[in-house]
CSV table of C-alpha atoms and ligand atoms in Angstrom, one decimal:
chain,number,residue,atom,x,y,z
A,1,MET,CA,0.0,0.1,-0.2
A,2,HIS,CA,1.5,3.3,-1.1
A,3,ARG,CA,1.2,6.1,1.4
A,4,ILE,CA,0.7,9.6,-0.3
A,5,VAL,CA,0.8,12.5,1.9
A,6,VAL,CA,-0.2,16.0,0.5
A,7,LEU,CA,0.7,19.3,2.3
A,8,GLY,CA,-1.9,22.1,1.8
A,9,GLY,CA,-5.4,21.5,1.1
A,10,GLY,CA,-5.9,24.8,-1.3
A,11,THR,CA,-6.1,24.4,-5.0
A,12,GLY,CA,-3.1,22.4,-5.8
A,13,GLY,CA,-3.5,19.9,-3.0
A,14,THR,CA,-7.2,19.2,-3.4
A,15,LEU,CA,-6.8,18.8,-7.0
A,16,THR,CA,-3.9,16.5,-6.7
A,17,ALA,CA,-5.6,14.6,-4.0
A,18,ASN,CA,-8.5,14.2,-5.7
A,19,ARG,CA,-6.9,13.0,-9.2
A,20,LEU,CA,-5.1,10.5,-7.1
A,21,ARG,CA,-7.8,9.1,-5.5
A,22,LYS,CA,-9.7,8.3,-8.7
A,23,ALA,CA,-6.2,6.9,-9.8
A,24,TYR,CA,-5.8,4.5,-6.9
A,25,GLY,CA,-8.3,2.1,-5.3
A,26,LEU,CA,-8.5,2.4,-1.8
A,27,GLY,CA,-6.4,-0.9,-1.3
A,28,GLU,CA,-3.7,0.7,-3.6
A,29,ALA,CA,-2.6,3.8,-1.6
A,30,THR,CA,-3.6,5.8,1.4
A,31,ILE,CA,-4.1,9.5,0.5
A,32,THR,CA,-3.4,11.8,3.3
A,33,VAL,CA,-4.0,15.8,2.9
A,34,VAL,CA,-3.0,18.2,5.6
A,35,ASP,CA,-4.0,21.6,6.2
A,36,GLN,CA,-3.8,24.3,9.0
A,37,ASN,CA,-7.6,25.4,8.7
A,38,ASP,CA,-10.9,24.1,7.1
A,39,ARG,CA,-11.4,27.5,5.4
A,40,HIS,CA,-10.9,27.0,1.4
A,41,VAL,CA,-10.8,30.5,-0.2
A,42,TYR,CA,-11.6,30.9,-3.9
A,43,GLN,CA,-8.8,33.4,-4.2
A,44,PRO,CA,-9.6,34.9,-7.3
A,45,GLY,CA,-12.7,36.2,-6.1
A,46,LEU,CA,-10.8,38.5,-3.4
A,47,LEU,CA,-10.4,41.0,-6.0
A,48,PHE,CA,-14.4,41.4,-6.5
A,49,VAL,CA,-15.1,42.0,-2.5
A,50,PRO,CA,-13.5,45.5,-1.8
A,51,PHE,CA,-16.1,46.8,-4.7
A,52,GLY,CA,-19.1,45.1,-3.1
A,53,LEU,CA,-19.3,42.7,-6.1
A,54,THR,CA,-18.9,39.3,-3.9
A,55,HIS,CA,-18.8,38.9,-0.3
A,56,PRO,CA,-16.2,36.6,1.7
A,57,GLU,CA,-18.9,34.2,2.7
A,58,ASP,CA,-19.6,33.7,-1.0
A,59,ILE,CA,-16.1,32.6,-2.1
A,60,ILE,CA,-15.3,30.3,1.1
A,61,ARG,CA,-16.3,26.6,1.7
A,62,PRO,CA,-15.0,24.0,4.2
A,63,ARG,CA,-12.0,22.3,3.1
A,64,GLY,CA,-12.7,18.6,3.9
A,65,ARG,CA,-15.8,18.7,1.8
A,66,GLN,CA,-14.1,19.4,-1.2
A,67,LEU,CA,-12.4,15.9,-1.0
A,68,HIS,CA,-13.8,12.8,-2.1
A,69,PRO,CA,-14.7,10.1,0.1
A,70,GLY,CA,-11.4,8.1,1.1
A,71,ILE,CA,-8.9,10.9,1.7
A,72,ASP,CA,-7.9,11.2,5.0
A,73,TYR,CA,-8.0,14.9,6.1
A,74,ARG,CA,-6.4,16.5,8.9
A,75,THR,CA,-6.4,20.0,10.3
A,76,ALA,CA,-3.0,20.4,11.4
A,77,VAL,CA,0.0,22.5,11.0
A,78,VAL,CA,3.3,21.2,9.3
A,79,ASP,CA,6.0,21.8,11.8
A,80,HIS,CA,8.8,20.4,9.4
A,81,VAL,CA,9.9,17.5,7.2
A,82,ASP,CA,12.3,15.1,7.7
A,83,LEU,CA,13.5,13.7,4.1
A,84,GLU,CA,15.6,11.3,5.5
A,85,THR,CA,13.1,9.5,7.4
A,86,GLN,CA,10.3,10.0,5.0
A,87,THR,CA,8.1,11.7,8.0
A,88,VAL,CA,6.0,14.7,8.2
A,89,HIS,CA,6.0,16.2,11.6
A,90,LEU,CA,2.8,18.3,12.5
A,91,ALA,CA,2.6,21.0,15.4
A,92,ASP,CA,0.5,18.9,17.4
A,93,THR,CA,3.5,16.5,17.8
A,94,SER,CA,2.0,13.4,15.6
A,95,GLU,CA,3.8,12.6,12.7
A,96,LEU,CA,3.0,11.0,9.1
A,97,ALA,CA,5.2,8.8,7.4
A,98,TYR,CA,5.1,8.6,3.5
A,99,ASP,CA,6.3,6.8,0.4
A,100,VAL,CA,5.2,10.0,-1.7
A,101,LEU,CA,5.3,13.6,-0.5
A,102,VAL,CA,3.2,16.6,-2.7
A,103,VAL,CA,4.2,20.0,-1.3
A,104,ALA,CA,1.2,22.1,-1.9
A,105,THR,CA,1.5,24.9,0.9
A,106,GLY,CA,1.1,27.9,-1.5
A,107,ALA,CA,2.8,31.4,-0.7
A,108,VAL,CA,2.4,33.2,2.8
A,109,LEU,CA,1.9,36.8,3.0
A,110,ALA,CA,4.6,38.8,5.1
A,111,PRO,CA,3.5,41.9,5.5
A,112,GLU,CA,5.5,42.4,9.0
A,113,GLU,CA,8.9,42.2,6.7
A,114,THR,CA,8.1,45.8,5.3
A,115,GLU,CA,9.1,48.5,7.6
A,116,GLY,CA,5.5,50.4,8.8
A,117,LEU,CA,3.3,48.4,6.9
A,118,THR,CA,1.7,46.9,9.9
A,119,GLY,CA,2.5,49.8,12.2
A,120,PRO,CA,-0.4,53.1,12.3
A,121,GLY,CA,-2.8,53.2,9.6
A,122,TRP,CA,-2.9,49.5,9.0
A,123,MET,CA,-6.5,48.2,8.3
A,124,GLU,CA,-7.3,52.1,8.9
A,125,LYS,CA,-5.8,53.6,5.6
A,126,VAL,CA,-3.2,50.8,4.5
A,127,PHE,CA,-4.9,47.7,3.8
A,128,THR,CA,-4.4,44.3,1.1
A,129,PHE,CA,-7.2,42.5,-0.6
A,130,TYR,CA,-5.1,39.5,-0.6
A,131,THR,CA,-6.9,37.9,2.3
A,132,PRO,CA,-10.5,37.8,3.1
A,133,GLU,CA,-10.1,39.9,6.3
A,134,GLY,CA,-8.2,42.7,4.4
A,135,ALA,CA,-10.6,42.7,1.4
A,136,ALA,CA,-13.5,43.0,3.6
A,137,ALA,CA,-12.1,45.8,5.5
A,138,LEU,CA,-11.2,47.6,2.3
A,139,GLU,CA,-14.7,47.2,1.1
A,140,GLY,CA,-15.7,49.5,3.7
A,141,ALA,CA,-12.6,51.9,3.7
A,142,LEU,CA,-13.5,52.2,-0.2
A,143,ALA,CA,-17.1,52.7,0.4
A,144,MET,CA,-16.1,55.7,2.6
A,145,PHE,CA,-13.4,57.2,0.1
A,146,GLU,CA,-14.9,60.6,-0.9
A,147,GLY,CA,-11.4,61.4,-3.0
A,148,GLY,CA,-7.8,61.7,-3.0
A,149,ARG,CA,-4.7,59.7,-3.6
A,150,LEU,CA,-5.2,55.8,-4.3
A,151,VAL,CA,-2.1,53.9,-4.5
A,152,VAL,CA,-1.7,50.4,-5.0
A,153,ASN,CA,1.6,48.8,-4.5
A,154,VAL,CA,3.5,45.4,-5.1
A,155,VAL,CA,6.0,45.7,-2.5
A,156,GLU,CA,8.3,42.9,-4.2
A,157,MET,CA,7.8,40.0,-6.6
A,158,PRO,CA,7.0,37.1,-6.6
A,159,ILE,CA,3.3,37.2,-5.9
A,160,LYS,CA,0.2,35.2,-6.3
A,161,CYS,CA,-1.6,36.3,-9.5
A,162,PRO,CA,0.8,39.1,-10.8
A,163,VAL,CA,-2.5,40.5,-12.6
A,164,ALA,CA,-4.5,41.1,-9.4
A,165,PRO,CA,-2.9,44.4,-8.9
A,166,PRO,CA,-3.5,45.7,-12.2
A,167,GLU,CA,-7.1,44.5,-12.2
A,168,PHE,CA,-7.6,46.2,-9.0
A,169,CYS,CA,-6.7,49.4,-10.9
A,170,PHE,CA,-9.3,48.7,-13.7
A,171,LEU,CA,-12.0,48.2,-11.2
A,172,ALA,CA,-11.1,51.0,-8.7
A,173,ASP,CA,-11.6,53.4,-12.0
A,174,TRP,CA,-14.9,51.8,-13.0
A,175,TYR,CA,-16.1,52.2,-9.4
A,176,PHE,CA,-15.2,55.7,-9.0
A,177,ARG,CA,-16.9,56.5,-12.4
A,178,GLU,CA,-19.7,54.6,-11.3
A,179,ARG,CA,-19.9,56.6,-8.1
A,180,GLY,CA,-19.4,59.8,-10.0
A,181,ILE,CA,-16.4,60.8,-8.2
A,182,ARG,CA,-13.5,59.9,-10.5
A,183,ASN,CA,-12.3,63.4,-11.0
A,184,ARG,CA,-11.7,63.6,-7.4
A,185,VAL,CA,-9.7,60.0,-7.3
A,186,GLU,CA,-6.2,60.3,-8.1
A,187,LEU,CA,-4.9,56.6,-9.1
A,188,THR,CA,-1.4,55.5,-9.2
A,189,TYR,CA,0.0,51.7,-9.6
A,190,VAL,CA,3.5,51.6,-8.0
A,191,THR,CA,5.6,48.2,-8.8
A,192,SER,CA,8.6,47.0,-8.4
A,193,LEU,CA,8.8,45.6,-11.9
A,194,ASP,CA,9.8,47.9,-15.0
A,195,GLY,CA,6.2,47.7,-16.4
A,196,ALA,CA,2.6,46.8,-15.5
A,197,PHE,CA,3.4,42.8,-16.0
A,198,THR,CA,6.3,40.2,-16.0
A,199,LYS,CA,5.7,39.4,-19.6
A,200,PRO,CA,6.7,42.1,-22.2
A,201,VAL,CA,3.8,42.4,-24.5
A,202,ALA,CA,1.2,41.9,-22.0
A,203,SER,CA,3.0,44.6,-20.0
A,204,LYS,CA,2.8,46.8,-23.0
A,205,ALA,CA,-0.9,46.1,-23.4
A,206,LEU,CA,-1.7,46.7,-19.9
A,207,GLY,CA,0.3,49.7,-19.5
A,208,GLY,CA,-1.5,51.4,-22.4
A,209,MET,CA,-4.9,50.5,-20.8
A,210,LEU,CA,-3.8,52.1,-17.3
A,211,ALA,CA,-2.8,55.4,-19.0
A,212,GLU,CA,-6.0,55.0,-21.1
A,213,ARG,CA,-7.6,55.4,-17.7
A,214,GLY,CA,-5.6,58.0,-16.1
A,215,ILE,CA,-3.9,55.8,-13.8
A,216,GLU,CA,-0.3,56.6,-13.2
A,217,LEU,CA,2.4,53.9,-13.3
A,218,VAL,CA,5.3,54.1,-11.2
A,219,THR,CA,7.9,51.4,-12.1
A,220,GLU,CA,11.0,50.0,-10.5
A,221,PHE,CA,10.0,51.1,-6.9
A,222,ASN,CA,11.2,48.8,-4.4
A,223,THR,CA,9.1,49.7,-1.3
A,224,GLY,CA,11.5,50.1,2.0
A,225,SER,CA,9.0,51.1,4.2
A,226,VAL,CA,5.5,52.3,4.5
A,227,ASP,CA,4.4,55.3,6.8
A,228,GLY,CA,0.7,54.9,7.4
A,229,LYS,CA,0.7,58.4,9.7
A,230,ALA,CA,2.6,60.4,7.1
A,231,GLY,CA,0.6,58.7,4.1
A,232,LYS,CA,3.5,57.5,1.9
A,233,LEU,CA,5.3,54.9,0.3
A,234,VAL,CA,9.0,55.2,0.8
A,235,SER,CA,11.5,53.2,-1.7
A,236,TRP,CA,15.0,51.5,-1.0
A,237,ASP,CA,16.5,54.4,-3.2
A,238,ASP,CA,14.6,57.2,-1.2
A,239,ARG,CA,12.0,57.8,-3.8
A,240,GLU,CA,8.6,58.7,-2.3
A,241,VAL,CA,4.9,58.3,-3.1
A,242,PRO,CA,2.3,60.1,-1.4
A,243,PHE,CA,-1.3,58.4,-0.1
A,244,ASP,CA,-4.7,59.0,1.3
A,245,LEU,CA,-5.4,55.1,1.0
A,246,ALA,CA,-2.9,52.6,0.0
A,247,VAL,CA,-3.8,49.1,-1.1
A,248,VAL,CA,-0.6,47.0,-0.6
A,249,ILE,CA,0.4,43.4,-2.0
A,250,PRO,CA,3.0,42.4,0.7
A,251,VAL,CA,6.2,40.4,0.4
A,252,HIS,CA,5.3,36.7,-0.3
A,253,ASN,CA,7.2,33.6,1.1
A,254,GLY,CA,6.8,30.3,0.9
A,255,ALA,CA,5.4,28.5,4.1
A,256,PRO,CA,7.5,29.0,7.1
A,257,TYR,CA,7.9,24.8,7.9
A,258,VAL,CA,9.9,24.6,4.8
A,259,ALA,CA,13.2,26.8,6.3
A,260,ASN,CA,13.1,24.2,9.2
A,261,SER,CA,13.0,21.3,6.9
A,262,PRO,CA,16.9,21.1,5.9
A,263,GLY,CA,17.3,20.2,2.4
A,264,LEU,CA,13.6,21.4,0.9
A,265,GLY,CA,13.4,24.7,-0.1
A,266,ASP,CA,15.3,27.9,-1.3
A,267,GLU,CA,15.9,31.1,0.7
A,268,LEU,CA,12.5,32.5,0.4
A,269,GLY,CA,10.8,28.7,1.4
A,270,PHE,CA,9.9,27.9,-2.0
A,271,VAL,CA,10.5,24.5,-3.2
A,272,PRO,CA,12.7,23.7,-6.4
A,273,ALA,CA,11.3,21.5,-8.6
A,274,ASP,CA,11.9,20.4,-12.3
A,275,GLU,CA,10.4,22.3,-14.3
A,276,HIS,CA,8.6,19.9,-16.9
A,277,THR,CA,8.2,16.8,-14.6
A,278,LEU,CA,7.4,18.8,-10.9
A,279,GLN,CA,9.7,16.4,-9.3
A,280,SER,CA,11.8,18.4,-6.6
A,281,LYS,CA,15.1,19.0,-6.3
A,282,ALA,CA,15.1,17.8,-3.0
A,283,ARG,CA,14.3,14.1,-3.5
A,284,PRO,CA,12.8,11.9,-6.0
A,285,ASN,CA,9.7,11.0,-4.2
A,286,VAL,CA,8.8,14.7,-3.5
A,287,PHE,CA,6.8,16.5,-5.6
A,288,ALA,CA,6.0,20.1,-5.7
A,289,LEU,CA,3.1,22.4,-7.5
A,290,GLY,CA,1.4,25.7,-6.9
A,291,ASP,CA,2.6,28.7,-5.5
A,292,ALA,CA,5.1,26.8,-3.1
A,293,ALA,CA,7.2,25.6,-6.0
A,294,ALA,CA,10.1,27.6,-7.0
A,295,LEU,CA,9.5,27.7,-10.9
A,296,PRO,CA,10.1,30.5,-13.8
A,297,ILE,CA,6.2,30.7,-14.0
A,298,SER,CA,3.3,33.0,-12.5
A,299,LYS,CA,1.8,32.0,-9.2
A,300,ALA,CA,-1.4,31.3,-10.4
A,301,GLY,CA,-4.1,28.8,-10.2
A,302,SER,CA,-4.4,28.2,-13.4
A,303,VAL,CA,-0.5,27.1,-13.5
A,304,THR,CA,-1.4,25.1,-10.4
A,305,HIS,CA,-4.1,23.1,-12.4
A,306,PHE,CA,-2.2,22.3,-15.3
A,307,GLU,CA,0.9,21.4,-13.3
A,308,GLY,CA,-1.5,19.2,-11.3
A,309,GLU,CA,-2.3,16.8,-14.1
A,310,VAL,CA,1.3,16.2,-15.0
A,311,LEU,CA,2.1,15.8,-11.4
A,312,VAL,CA,-0.4,13.3,-10.8
A,313,GLU,CA,0.7,11.2,-13.8
A,314,ASN,CA,4.3,11.6,-12.5
A,315,ILE,CA,3.5,10.3,-9.0
A,316,GLY,CA,2.0,7.1,-10.8
A,317,ARG,CA,5.1,6.7,-12.9
A,318,PHE,CA,7.3,7.2,-10.1
A,319,LEU,CA,5.5,4.6,-8.1
A,320,ALA,CA,5.7,2.0,-11.1
A,321,GLY,CA,9.4,2.8,-11.5
A,322,GLU,CA,8.9,4.1,-14.9
A,323,PRO,CA,10.5,7.6,-16.4
A,324,LEU,CA,8.6,10.8,-15.6
A,325,ASP,CA,6.5,12.6,-18.2
A,326,ALA,CA,8.2,16.3,-18.9
A,327,SER,CA,5.3,17.5,-20.6
A,328,TYR,CA,4.5,20.4,-18.5
A,329,ASP,CA,5.4,23.4,-20.6
A,330,GLY,CA,4.9,26.4,-18.1
A,331,HIS,CA,1.3,26.9,-19.6
A,332,ALA,CA,-0.4,29.7,-17.5
A,333,ASN,CA,-3.9,31.3,-18.5
A,334,CYS,CA,-5.1,34.6,-16.7
A,335,PHE,CA,-8.6,36.2,-17.1
A,336,ILE,CA,-7.9,40.1,-16.5
A,337,GLU,CA,-10.8,42.1,-15.2
A,338,THR,CA,-10.7,45.4,-16.7
A,339,GLY,CA,-14.0,47.0,-15.5
A,340,PHE,CA,-17.1,48.0,-17.0
A,341,SER,CA,-18.0,44.2,-17.6
A,342,LYS,CA,-15.1,43.4,-19.8
A,343,ALA,CA,-12.1,41.3,-19.4
A,344,MET,CA,-8.9,40.5,-21.4
A,345,LEU,CA,-7.4,37.1,-21.6
A,346,ILE,CA,-3.7,35.9,-21.7
A,347,ASP,CA,-2.4,32.4,-22.2
A,348,PHE,CA,1.3,31.7,-22.1
A,349,ASN,CA,4.0,29.1,-21.2
A,350,TYR,CA,8.1,29.4,-20.5
A,351,GLU,CA,8.5,29.8,-24.1
A,352,THR,CA,5.8,31.6,-25.5
A,353,GLU,CA,4.8,35.3,-24.7
A,354,PRO,CA,1.1,35.8,-24.2
A,355,LEU,CA,-0.1,36.6,-28.0
A,356,PRO,CA,-3.3,37.9,-29.9
A,357,GLY,CA,-5.6,35.3,-31.2
A,358,HIS,CA,-7.7,33.1,-29.6
A,359,PHE,CA,-8.2,30.7,-27.2
A,360,PRO,CA,-8.3,27.4,-26.7
A,361,GLY,CA,-8.3,27.0,-30.7
A,362,GLN,CA,-9.0,29.1,-34.0
A,363,VAL,CA,-12.5,29.8,-32.6
A,364,GLY,CA,-12.8,31.0,-28.9
A,365,LEU,CA,-12.2,33.5,-26.5
A,366,PRO,CA,-10.3,36.5,-27.8
A,367,LEU,CA,-6.7,37.0,-26.8
A,368,LEU,CA,-4.9,40.2,-25.4
A,369,LYS,CA,-7.9,42.1,-26.2
A,370,GLU,CA,-11.0,43.3,-24.0
A,371,SER,CA,-14.1,41.7,-24.4
A,372,HIS,CA,-17.5,41.0,-22.6
A,373,LEU,CA,-17.0,37.5,-23.4
A,374,ASN,CA,-13.8,37.4,-21.4
A,375,HIS,CA,-15.8,39.1,-18.6
A,376,LEU,CA,-18.5,36.1,-18.3
A,377,GLY,CA,-15.5,33.8,-18.8
A,378,LYS,CA,-14.1,35.2,-15.7
A,379,LEU,CA,-17.2,35.0,-13.7
A,380,MET,CA,-18.0,31.2,-15.1
A,381,PHE,CA,-14.7,30.3,-13.8
A,382,GLN,CA,-15.6,30.1,-10.3
A,383,TRP,CA,-18.5,27.6,-11.0
A,384,LEU,CA,-15.6,25.4,-12.8
A,385,TYR,CA,-13.1,26.0,-10.0
A,386,TRP,CA,-15.6,24.3,-7.1
A,387,HIS,CA,-17.5,21.9,-9.7
A,388,SER,CA,-14.9,20.8,-11.9
A,389,LEU,CA,-11.0,21.8,-11.5
A,390,LEU,CA,-10.8,20.7,-7.5
A,391,PRO,CA,-12.9,17.4,-8.0
A,392,GLY,CA,-10.3,16.7,-10.6
A,393,ARG,CA,-12.3,16.7,-13.7
A,394,ASP,CA,-11.1,17.5,-17.0
A,395,VAL,CA,-12.5,20.5,-18.5
A,396,PRO,CA,-13.2,20.0,-22.1
A,397,GLY,CA,-10.8,21.4,-24.8
A,398,ILE,CA,-8.7,22.8,-21.9
A,399,THR,CA,-5.1,21.1,-21.6
A,400,SER,CA,-2.2,21.2,-19.2
A,401,SER,CA,0.0,22.4,-22.6
A,402,MET,CA,-0.6,25.7,-23.9
A,403,PRO,CA,-2.3,25.4,-27.3
A,404,SER,CA,-0.8,26.9,-30.3
A,405,HIS,CA,-4.1,27.0,-32.6
A,406,GLY,CA,-5.6,30.1,-32.8
A,407,LYS,CA,-2.4,32.2,-31.6
A,408,HIS,CA,-0.9,35.0,-34.0
A,409,HIS,CA,2.8,33.9,-33.9
A,410,PRO,CA,4.9,36.8,-35.2
A,411,LYS,CA,6.7,36.1,-38.4
A,412,THR,CA,9.7,38.5,-38.0
A,413,PRO,CA,11.1,40.4,-34.9
A,414,LYS,CA,9.7,43.4,-36.5
A,415,GLU,CA,6.4,42.0,-36.3
A,416,ALA,CA,7.0,41.1,-32.6
A,417,THR,CA,7.7,44.5,-31.6
A,418,ARG,CA,4.6,45.7,-32.6
A,419,LEU,CA,2.5,43.2,-30.6
B,1,FAD,C1,-6.3,38.3,-4.9
B,1,FAD,C2,-6.0,37.1,-5.8
B,1,FAD,C3,-6.4,36.9,-6.8
B,1,FAD,C4,-6.0,36.1,-7.8
B,1,FAD,N1,-6.7,35.9,-9.1
B,1,FAD,C5,-6.2,34.5,-9.4
B,1,FAD,C6,-6.6,34.6,-11.1
B,1,FAD,O1,-7.7,35.1,-11.7
B,1,FAD,N2,-6.4,33.3,-12.0
B,1,FAD,C7,-5.7,32.4,-10.9
B,1,FAD,O2,-5.2,31.6,-11.8
B,1,FAD,N3,-5.1,32.8,-9.8
B,1,FAD,C8,-5.8,33.7,-9.2
B,1,FAD,N4,-4.9,33.7,-7.8
B,1,FAD,C9,-3.8,32.9,-7.4
B,1,FAD,C10,-4.2,31.7,-6.6
B,1,FAD,O3,-5.4,31.7,-6.0
B,1,FAD,C11,-3.2,30.9,-6.3
B,1,FAD,O4,-2.1,30.7,-7.3
B,1,FAD,C12,-3.8,29.2,-6.1
B,1,FAD,O5,-4.5,29.3,-5.1
B,1,FAD,C13,-2.5,28.5,-5.7
B,1,FAD,O6,-3.0,27.2,-5.4
B,1,FAD,P1,-2.1,26.6,-4.3
B,1,FAD,O7,-2.7,25.1,-3.9
B,1,FAD,O8,-0.7,26.6,-4.5
B,1,FAD,O9,-1.8,27.5,-3.0
B,1,FAD,P2,-3.4,27.7,-2.2
B,1,FAD,O10,-4.6,27.4,-2.6
B,1,FAD,O11,-3.0,29.0,-1.4
B,1,FAD,O12,-2.9,26.4,-0.6
B,1,FAD,C14,-2.1,26.4,0.2
B,1,FAD,C15,-2.6,25.9,1.8
B,1,FAD,O13,-1.5,25.6,2.2
B,1,FAD,C16,-2.0,25.6,3.6
B,1,FAD,N5,-0.8,25.7,4.2
B,1,FAD,C17,0.3,26.8,4.1
B,1,FAD,N6,1.1,26.4,5.4
B,1,FAD,C18,0.9,25.5,6.0
B,1,FAD,C19,1.1,24.7,7.1
B,1,FAD,N7,2.3,24.9,8.1
B,1,FAD,N8,0.7,23.8,7.6
B,1,FAD,C20,-0.5,23.3,7.1
B,1,FAD,N9,-1.0,24.0,6.0
B,1,FAD,C21,-0.4,24.9,5.6
B,1,FAD,C22,-2.7,26.8,3.8
B,1,FAD,O14,-3.6,26.9,4.5
B,1,FAD,C23,-3.5,26.9,2.1
B,1,FAD,O15,-4.5,26.1,2.4
B,1,FAD,C24,-5.1,34.6,-7.2
B,1,FAD,C25,-4.9,35.1,-6.0
B,1,FAD,C26,-5.3,36.0,-5.1
B,1,FAD,C27,-4.6,35.9,-3.9
């Protein structure tokens, strides 16, 4: 009987455990999922909470209920992993022995790492929408906001869903227009990147959309401290951005237990893994996916989903002593809400930039273009998340590898610069 232990019961841990349960009969493998709480948050929904478009209770479900029967679910904090003895040590002092370990403990926000961020003004005029509590508190603050300088700041990369902060800016523009006070609000997006996004083509498109909406873009700003009392962000090179209301995306690290598990993670607590097989660099019987993995691709739910399909195949191959499937190509797919019931879609992988065209084929959702259809896709995704993606069902027409059909590939370098 194989003992498979999955650390983390979020997007990656849940879909992996459910797919594994389908692949192995009850007599073939025990599957145990460990998470520190029983609150599964549909995180893309957090974007809509500050604008009153959804509420935390609509995007949170009990974690254990998302797991198929026959999966053992433990609510416990992981304390550390002993790779030598193949044992997970839980904070309640119990232990779990494994033959295969899946690390899916995501990324942890560390606002306390930025000087002043959680000091005076925190949750009064300095907020984050990356937690249900922060997003709900921000809803109240936005409703009270009658004008002034609203700043959205990404302290440092990597973060989960790098398009969520520009999306917040677009929705803020829409929200203040709806309230008839847009002319009284200065919107500024402050990022440590050299543009609005990590990939040049999408960055150019998003940068243009920010400019069209009168949202100022401040780049290469590495936030050193946040002064909530005086209302200013200060960079390490002493530039200042003043604010009346700040929406900050704090530093992200791997889960703290990774640092206490010799050999498992890197200096940020993320777990290095082979970018095509998802096998960890630490041990052949340890796999990592989602935000917890140190891979050169966005930390996103879509990425986690596509990785999960290959990872589950590879656990099967590993246990059967077969060569691993190296087919994960870095496929990522993100809907970018742009306000006024429109959204843009980008689809890319390790090698290919987000390109214009259609997804998933010649006919489909428009890429790199705002459309109402994409907005509907973004809204529908929540249903797919709970009913298809988490239960481990295949989504018809969507594959873990990036589709090329339907994309306009530039034929010359000159054409590429015009995209
Ligand atoms: C505001 C926002 C908007 C987003 N929008 C999108 C989007 O539009 N599209 C998209 O694709 N992605 C989006 N994402 C990103 C997406 O939600 C994540 O990339 C995805 O959930 C990652 O899945 P994961 O399993 O790696 O991590 P998670 O789903 O975060 O799960 C990690 C789990 O590990 C548990 N854990 C951590 N440490 C421990 C410990 N020591 N012991 C026990 N358990 C532990 C946590 O409780 C958590 O349940 C968004 C994220 C945010 C915050």
